[in-house]
CSV table of C-alpha atoms in Angstrom, one decimal:
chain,number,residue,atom,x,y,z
A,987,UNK,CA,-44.0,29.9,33.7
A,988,UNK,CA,-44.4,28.0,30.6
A,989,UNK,CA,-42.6,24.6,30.4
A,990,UNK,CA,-40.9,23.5,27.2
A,991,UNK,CA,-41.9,20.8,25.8
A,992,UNK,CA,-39.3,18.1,24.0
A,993,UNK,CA,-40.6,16.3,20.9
A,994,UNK,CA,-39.4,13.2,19.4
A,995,UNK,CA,-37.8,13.7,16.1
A,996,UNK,CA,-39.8,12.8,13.0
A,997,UNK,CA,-38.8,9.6,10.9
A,998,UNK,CA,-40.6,7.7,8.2
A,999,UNK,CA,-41.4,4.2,8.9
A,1000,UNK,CA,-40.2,2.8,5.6
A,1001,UNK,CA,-37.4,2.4,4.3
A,1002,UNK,CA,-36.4,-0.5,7.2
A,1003,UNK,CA,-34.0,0.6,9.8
A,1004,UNK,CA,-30.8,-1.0,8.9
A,1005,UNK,CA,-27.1,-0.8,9.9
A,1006,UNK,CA,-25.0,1.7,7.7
A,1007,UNK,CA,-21.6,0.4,8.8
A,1008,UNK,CA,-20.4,-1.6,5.1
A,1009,UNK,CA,-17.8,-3.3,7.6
A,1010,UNK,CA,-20.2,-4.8,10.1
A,1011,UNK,CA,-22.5,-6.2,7.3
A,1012,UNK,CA,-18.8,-7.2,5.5
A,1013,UNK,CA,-18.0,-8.8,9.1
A,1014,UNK,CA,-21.6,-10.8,9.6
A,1015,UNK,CA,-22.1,-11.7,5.9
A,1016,UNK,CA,-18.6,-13.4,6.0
A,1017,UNK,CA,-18.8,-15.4,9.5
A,1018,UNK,CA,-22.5,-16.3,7.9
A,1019,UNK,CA,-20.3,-18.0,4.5
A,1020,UNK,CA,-17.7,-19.2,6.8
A,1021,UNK,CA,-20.0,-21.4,8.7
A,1022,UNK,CA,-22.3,-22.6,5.9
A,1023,UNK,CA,-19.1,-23.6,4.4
A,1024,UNK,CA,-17.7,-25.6,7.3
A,1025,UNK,CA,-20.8,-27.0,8.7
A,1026,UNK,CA,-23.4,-27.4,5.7
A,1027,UNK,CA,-26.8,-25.6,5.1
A,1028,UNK,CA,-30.0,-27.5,6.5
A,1029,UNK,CA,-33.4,-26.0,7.8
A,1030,UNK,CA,-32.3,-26.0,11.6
A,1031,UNK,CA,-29.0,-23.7,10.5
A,1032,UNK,CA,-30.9,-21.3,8.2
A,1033,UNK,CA,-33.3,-20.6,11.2
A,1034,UNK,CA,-30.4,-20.1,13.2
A,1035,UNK,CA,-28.9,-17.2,10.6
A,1036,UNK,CA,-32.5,-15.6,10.3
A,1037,UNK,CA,-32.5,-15.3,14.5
A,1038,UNK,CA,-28.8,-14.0,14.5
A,1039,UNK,CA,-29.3,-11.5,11.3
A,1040,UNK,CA,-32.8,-10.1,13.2
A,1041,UNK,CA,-30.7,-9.7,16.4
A,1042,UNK,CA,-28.5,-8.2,14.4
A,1043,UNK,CA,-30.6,-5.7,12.4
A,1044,UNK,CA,-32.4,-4.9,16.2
A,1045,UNK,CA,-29.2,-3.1,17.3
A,1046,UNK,CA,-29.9,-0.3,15.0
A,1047,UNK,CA,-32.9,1.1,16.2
A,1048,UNK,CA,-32.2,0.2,19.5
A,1049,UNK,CA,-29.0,1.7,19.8
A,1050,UNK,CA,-30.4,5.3,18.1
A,1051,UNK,CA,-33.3,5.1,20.7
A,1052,UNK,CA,-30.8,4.8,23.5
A,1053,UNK,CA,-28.2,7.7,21.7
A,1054,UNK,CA,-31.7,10.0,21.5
A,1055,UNK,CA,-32.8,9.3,25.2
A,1056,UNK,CA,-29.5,9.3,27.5
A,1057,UNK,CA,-27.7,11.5,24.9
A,1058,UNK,CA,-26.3,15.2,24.8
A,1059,UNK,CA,-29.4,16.4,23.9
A,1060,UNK,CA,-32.0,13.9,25.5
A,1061,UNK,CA,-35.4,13.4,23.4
A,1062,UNK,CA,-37.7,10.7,22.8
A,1063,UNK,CA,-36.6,8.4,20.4
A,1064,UNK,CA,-39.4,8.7,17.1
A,1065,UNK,CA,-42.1,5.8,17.0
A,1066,UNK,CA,-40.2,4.7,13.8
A,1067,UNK,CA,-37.4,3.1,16.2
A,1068,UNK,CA,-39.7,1.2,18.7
A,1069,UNK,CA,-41.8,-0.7,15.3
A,1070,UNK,CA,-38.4,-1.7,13.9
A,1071,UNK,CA,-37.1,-2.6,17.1
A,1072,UNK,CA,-39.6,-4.7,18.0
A,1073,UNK,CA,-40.1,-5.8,14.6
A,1074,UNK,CA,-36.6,-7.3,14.5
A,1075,UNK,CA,-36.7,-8.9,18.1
A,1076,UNK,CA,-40.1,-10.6,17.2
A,1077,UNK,CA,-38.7,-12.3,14.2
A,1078,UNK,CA,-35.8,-12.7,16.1
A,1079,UNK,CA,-37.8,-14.4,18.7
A,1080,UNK,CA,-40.1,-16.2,16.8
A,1081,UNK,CA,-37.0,-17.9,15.6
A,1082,UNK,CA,-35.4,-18.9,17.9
A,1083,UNK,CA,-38.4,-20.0,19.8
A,1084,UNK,CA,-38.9,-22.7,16.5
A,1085,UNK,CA,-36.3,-24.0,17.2
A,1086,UNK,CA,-36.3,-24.3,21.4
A,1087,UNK,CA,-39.7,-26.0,21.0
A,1088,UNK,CA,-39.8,-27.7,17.6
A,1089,UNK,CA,-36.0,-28.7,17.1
A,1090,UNK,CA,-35.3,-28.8,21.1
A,1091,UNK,CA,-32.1,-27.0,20.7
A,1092,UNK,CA,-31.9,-26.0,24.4
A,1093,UNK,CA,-28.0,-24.9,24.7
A,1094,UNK,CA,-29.0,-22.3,22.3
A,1095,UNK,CA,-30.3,-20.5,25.3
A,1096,UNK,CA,-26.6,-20.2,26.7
A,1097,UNK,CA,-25.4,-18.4,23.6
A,1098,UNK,CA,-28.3,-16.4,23.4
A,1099,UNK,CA,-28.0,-15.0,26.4
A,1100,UNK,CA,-24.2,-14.7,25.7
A,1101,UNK,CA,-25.6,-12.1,22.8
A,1102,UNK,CA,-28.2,-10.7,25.1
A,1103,UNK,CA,-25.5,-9.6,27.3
A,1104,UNK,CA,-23.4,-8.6,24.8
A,1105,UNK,CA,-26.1,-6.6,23.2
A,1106,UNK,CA,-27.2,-4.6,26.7
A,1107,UNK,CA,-23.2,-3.6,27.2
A,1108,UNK,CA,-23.1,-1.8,23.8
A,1109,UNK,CA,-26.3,0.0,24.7
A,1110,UNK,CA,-25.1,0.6,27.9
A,1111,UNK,CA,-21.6,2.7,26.2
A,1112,UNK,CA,-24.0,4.0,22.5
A,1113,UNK,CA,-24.5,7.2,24.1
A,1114,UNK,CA,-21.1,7.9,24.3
A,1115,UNK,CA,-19.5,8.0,21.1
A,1116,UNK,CA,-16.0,8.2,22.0
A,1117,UNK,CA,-16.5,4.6,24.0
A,1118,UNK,CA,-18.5,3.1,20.6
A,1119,UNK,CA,-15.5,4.2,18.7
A,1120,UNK,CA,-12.5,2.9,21.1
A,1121,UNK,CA,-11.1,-0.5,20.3
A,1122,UNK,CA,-12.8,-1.8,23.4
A,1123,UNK,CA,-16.2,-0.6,21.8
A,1124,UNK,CA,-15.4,-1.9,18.5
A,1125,UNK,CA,-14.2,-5.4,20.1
A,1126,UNK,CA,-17.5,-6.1,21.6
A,1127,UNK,CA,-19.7,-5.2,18.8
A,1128,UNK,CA,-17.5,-8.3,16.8
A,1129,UNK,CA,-17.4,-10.0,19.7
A,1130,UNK,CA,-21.6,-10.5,19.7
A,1131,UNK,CA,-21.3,-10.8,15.9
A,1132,UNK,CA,-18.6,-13.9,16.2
A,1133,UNK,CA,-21.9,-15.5,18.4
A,1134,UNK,CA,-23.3,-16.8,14.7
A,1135,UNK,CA,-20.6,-19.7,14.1
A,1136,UNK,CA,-21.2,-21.5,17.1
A,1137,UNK,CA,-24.4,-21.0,16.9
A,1138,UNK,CA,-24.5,-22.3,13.6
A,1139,UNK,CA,-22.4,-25.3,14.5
A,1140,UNK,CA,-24.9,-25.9,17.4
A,1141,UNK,CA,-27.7,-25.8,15.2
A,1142,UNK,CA,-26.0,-28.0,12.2
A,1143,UNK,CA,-25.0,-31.0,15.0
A,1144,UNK,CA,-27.5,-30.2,17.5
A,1145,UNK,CA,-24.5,-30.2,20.5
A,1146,UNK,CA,-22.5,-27.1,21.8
A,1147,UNK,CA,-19.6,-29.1,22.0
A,1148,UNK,CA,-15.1,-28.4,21.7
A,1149,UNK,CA,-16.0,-28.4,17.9
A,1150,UNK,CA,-18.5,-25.5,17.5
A,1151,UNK,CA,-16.3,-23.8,20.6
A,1152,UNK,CA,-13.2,-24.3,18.5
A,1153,UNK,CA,-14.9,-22.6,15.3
A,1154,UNK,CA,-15.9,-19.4,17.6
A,1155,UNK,CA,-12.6,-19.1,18.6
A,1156,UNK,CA,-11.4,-19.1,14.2
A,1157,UNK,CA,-14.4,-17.0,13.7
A,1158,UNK,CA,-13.3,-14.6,17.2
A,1159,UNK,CA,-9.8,-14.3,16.0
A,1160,UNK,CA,-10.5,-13.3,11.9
A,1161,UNK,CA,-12.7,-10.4,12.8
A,1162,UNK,CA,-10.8,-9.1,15.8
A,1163,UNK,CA,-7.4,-8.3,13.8
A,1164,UNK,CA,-9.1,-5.8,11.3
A,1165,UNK,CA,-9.4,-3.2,14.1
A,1166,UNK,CA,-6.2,-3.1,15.2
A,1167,UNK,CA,-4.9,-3.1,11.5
A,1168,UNK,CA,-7.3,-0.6,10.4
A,1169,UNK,CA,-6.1,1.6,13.8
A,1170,UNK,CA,-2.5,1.0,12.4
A,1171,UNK,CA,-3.5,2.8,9.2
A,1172,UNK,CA,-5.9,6.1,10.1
A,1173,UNK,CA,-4.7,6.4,13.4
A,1174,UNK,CA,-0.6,5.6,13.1
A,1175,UNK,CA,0.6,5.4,10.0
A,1176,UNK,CA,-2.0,8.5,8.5
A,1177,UNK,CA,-0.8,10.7,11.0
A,1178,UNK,CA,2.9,10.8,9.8
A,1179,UNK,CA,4.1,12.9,7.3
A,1180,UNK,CA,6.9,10.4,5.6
A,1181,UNK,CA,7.6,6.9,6.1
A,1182,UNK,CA,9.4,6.3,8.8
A,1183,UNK,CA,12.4,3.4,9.1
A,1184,UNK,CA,12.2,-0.2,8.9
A,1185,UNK,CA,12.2,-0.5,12.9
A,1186,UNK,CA,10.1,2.2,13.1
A,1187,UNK,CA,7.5,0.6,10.8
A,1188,UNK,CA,7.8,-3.1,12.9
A,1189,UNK,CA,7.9,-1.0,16.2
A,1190,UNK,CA,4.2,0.9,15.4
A,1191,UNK,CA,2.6,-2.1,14.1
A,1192,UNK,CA,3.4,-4.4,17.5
A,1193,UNK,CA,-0.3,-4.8,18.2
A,1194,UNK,CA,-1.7,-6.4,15.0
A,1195,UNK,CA,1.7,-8.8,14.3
A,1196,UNK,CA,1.5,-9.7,18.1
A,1197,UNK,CA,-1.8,-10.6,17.7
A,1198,UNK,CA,-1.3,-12.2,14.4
A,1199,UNK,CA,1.3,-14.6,16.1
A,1200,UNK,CA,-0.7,-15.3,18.8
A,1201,UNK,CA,-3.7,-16.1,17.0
A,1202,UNK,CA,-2.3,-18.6,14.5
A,1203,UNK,CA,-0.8,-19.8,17.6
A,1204,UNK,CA,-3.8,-20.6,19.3
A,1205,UNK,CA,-5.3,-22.0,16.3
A,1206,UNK,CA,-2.4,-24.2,15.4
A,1207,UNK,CA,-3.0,-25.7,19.5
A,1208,UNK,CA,-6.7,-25.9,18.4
A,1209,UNK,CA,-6.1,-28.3,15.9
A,1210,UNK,CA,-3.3,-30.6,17.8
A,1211,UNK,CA,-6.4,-30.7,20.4
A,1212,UNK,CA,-8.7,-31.7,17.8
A,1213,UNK,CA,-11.3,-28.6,18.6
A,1214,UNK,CA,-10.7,-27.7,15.0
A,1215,UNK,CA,-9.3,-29.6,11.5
A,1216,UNK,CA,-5.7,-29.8,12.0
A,1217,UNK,CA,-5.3,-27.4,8.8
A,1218,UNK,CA,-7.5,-24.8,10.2
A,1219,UNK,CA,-5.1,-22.3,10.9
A,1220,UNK,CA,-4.2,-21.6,7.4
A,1221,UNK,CA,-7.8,-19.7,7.4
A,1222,UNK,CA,-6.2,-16.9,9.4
A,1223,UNK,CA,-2.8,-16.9,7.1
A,1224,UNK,CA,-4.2,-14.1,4.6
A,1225,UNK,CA,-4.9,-11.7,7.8
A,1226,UNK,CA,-1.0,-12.3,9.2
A,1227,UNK,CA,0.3,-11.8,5.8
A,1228,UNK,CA,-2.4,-8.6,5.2
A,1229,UNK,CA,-1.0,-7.4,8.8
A,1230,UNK,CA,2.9,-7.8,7.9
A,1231,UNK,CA,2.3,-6.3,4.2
A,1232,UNK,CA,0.0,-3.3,6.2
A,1233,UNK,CA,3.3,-2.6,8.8
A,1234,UNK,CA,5.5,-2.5,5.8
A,1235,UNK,CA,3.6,-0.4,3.4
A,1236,UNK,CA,3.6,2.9,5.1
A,1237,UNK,CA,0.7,5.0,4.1
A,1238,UNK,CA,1.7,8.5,5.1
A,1239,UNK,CA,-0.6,11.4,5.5
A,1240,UNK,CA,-3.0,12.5,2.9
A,1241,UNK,CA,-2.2,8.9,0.6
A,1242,UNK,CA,-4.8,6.6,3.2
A,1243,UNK,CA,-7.6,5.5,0.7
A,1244,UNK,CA,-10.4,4.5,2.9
A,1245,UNK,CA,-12.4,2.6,0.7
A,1246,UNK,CA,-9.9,0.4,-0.7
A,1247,UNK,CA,-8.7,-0.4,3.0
A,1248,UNK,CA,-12.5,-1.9,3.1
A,1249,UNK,CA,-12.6,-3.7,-0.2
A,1250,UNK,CA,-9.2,-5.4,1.5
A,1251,UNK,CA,-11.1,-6.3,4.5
A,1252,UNK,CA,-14.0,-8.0,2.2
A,1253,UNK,CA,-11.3,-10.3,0.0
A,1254,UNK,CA,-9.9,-11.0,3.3
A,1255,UNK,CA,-12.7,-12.5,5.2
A,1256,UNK,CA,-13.8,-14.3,1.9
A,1257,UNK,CA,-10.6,-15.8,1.7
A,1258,UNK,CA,-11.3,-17.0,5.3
A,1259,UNK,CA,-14.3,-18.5,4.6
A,1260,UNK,CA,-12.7,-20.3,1.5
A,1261,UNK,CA,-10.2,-21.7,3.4
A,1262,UNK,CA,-12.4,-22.5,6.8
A,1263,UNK,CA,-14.4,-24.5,4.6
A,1264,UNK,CA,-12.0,-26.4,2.8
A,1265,UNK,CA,-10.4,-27.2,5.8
A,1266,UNK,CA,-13.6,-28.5,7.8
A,1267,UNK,CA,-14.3,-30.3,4.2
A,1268,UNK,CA,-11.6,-32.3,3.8
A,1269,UNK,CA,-10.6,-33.2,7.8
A,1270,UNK,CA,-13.4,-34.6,9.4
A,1271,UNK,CA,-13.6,-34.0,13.4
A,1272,UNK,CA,-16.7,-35.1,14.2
């Protein structure tokens, strides 16, 4: 009896393996601004950025190798995915290994392995496409992105401390609300033929205007307990007024332009990191 045997798929080593998603690169890029304008550039933070964005570029390959081996259709992941992967991961560790030893940042290691963690649960569900795509799935893959701004902060005042804690939490809260807004639009308000009433409109959009009054909320508490500038909140006013405008301006069927629902996600996460900054530039809490 002859066996079969099962091949790895064939894949160039160059170009570099790199995420596809424009949002997640829309997502880091902006937390990335956000911090440099709140905490400042120096050598310790732009170290800091090159370990997160290699972390961040590892998840590629390691998440196709993962889809190819435990997937449908099981196969050995190409050789292309193992250099990239552990291309990534050495710069990565080479990183943040600089600044361990050389710049003795030791609480780094807690939020590393906060992103290590993070990292092994969304390999865990990349098989399964239906988990990667749930709001669950899409909440933690932000969630290990959000990991940059305290680790910035950490890196820029060499203490994990209520203020770099306070700037996760901004940071947590800014890129959490574009997936429940962009579910509002594909999978709500896209799925209805005509607009519905004013109630109706309020009534489906519960989950992002909940969220958008809870978060500016929180982050009017941060402030009155000096974890953040007292103004900070106003960061996270263009998302609640994005989210109110969004349950308003019914999109029926066949009308939902996708790429103009992501250009609205870039202006709004610049707009965040305009007014993060100017708010940690004017109010010192240090």
């Amino acid at each position: 009896m002859t066996q079969t045997r099962t091949t790895s798929p064939t894949m160039p080593l160059w170009p570099p393996m790199i995420p596809h998603e424009h949002g997640s690169w829309g997502t880091f890029g902006g937390l990335i601004l956000a911090s440099m304008l709140a905490v400042g550039v120096d050598a310790q933070v732009l170290l800091t950025v090159l370990a997160g964005l290699s972390l961040f570029l590892a998840r590629e390959p390691l998440s196709q190798g993962v889809r190819l081996r435990y997937g449908r259709r099981a196969q050995p992941p190409p050789k292309a995915i193992y250099f990239w992967a552990g291309v990534y991961l050495a710069i990565s560790g080479l990183a943040g290994m600089i600044l361990l030893f050389r710049h003795a940042l030791w609480e780094l290691l807690w939020l590393g392995l906060a992103g290590v963690v993070v990292l092994v649960v969304h390999l865990a569900i990349a098989p399964k496409r239906r988990w990667v795509m749930s709001a669950w799935g899409e909440w933690i893959g932000v969630l290990g992105v959000s990991l940059i701004m305290p680790a910035m902060d950490l890196a820029a005042h060499e203490t994990l401390d209520r203020r770099a804690l306070g700037l996760w939490m901004l940071g947590l809260a800014q890129v959490t609300g574009p997936i429940l807004y962009i579910r509002l639009k594909v999978r709500i308000q896209a799925r209805l033929a005509s607009p519905p009433s004013l109630m109706q409109r309020l009534r489906a959009a519960w989950r992002p205007l909940l969220f958008s009054a809870i978060s500016l909320t929180g982050a009017y508490l941060l402030g009155a307990w000096g974890w953040t500038p007292q103004w900070a909140w106003l960061a996270l006013t263009p998302s609640a007024i994005k989210h109110l405008w969004g349950a308003l301006d019914w999109i029926p069927r066949g009308q939902l332009n996708i790429r103009r629902l992501g250009w609205i996600e870039v202006a709004n996460i610049l707009l965040f990191a305009v007014l993060l900054g100017l708010t940690y530039r004017l109010i010192d809490i240090s």
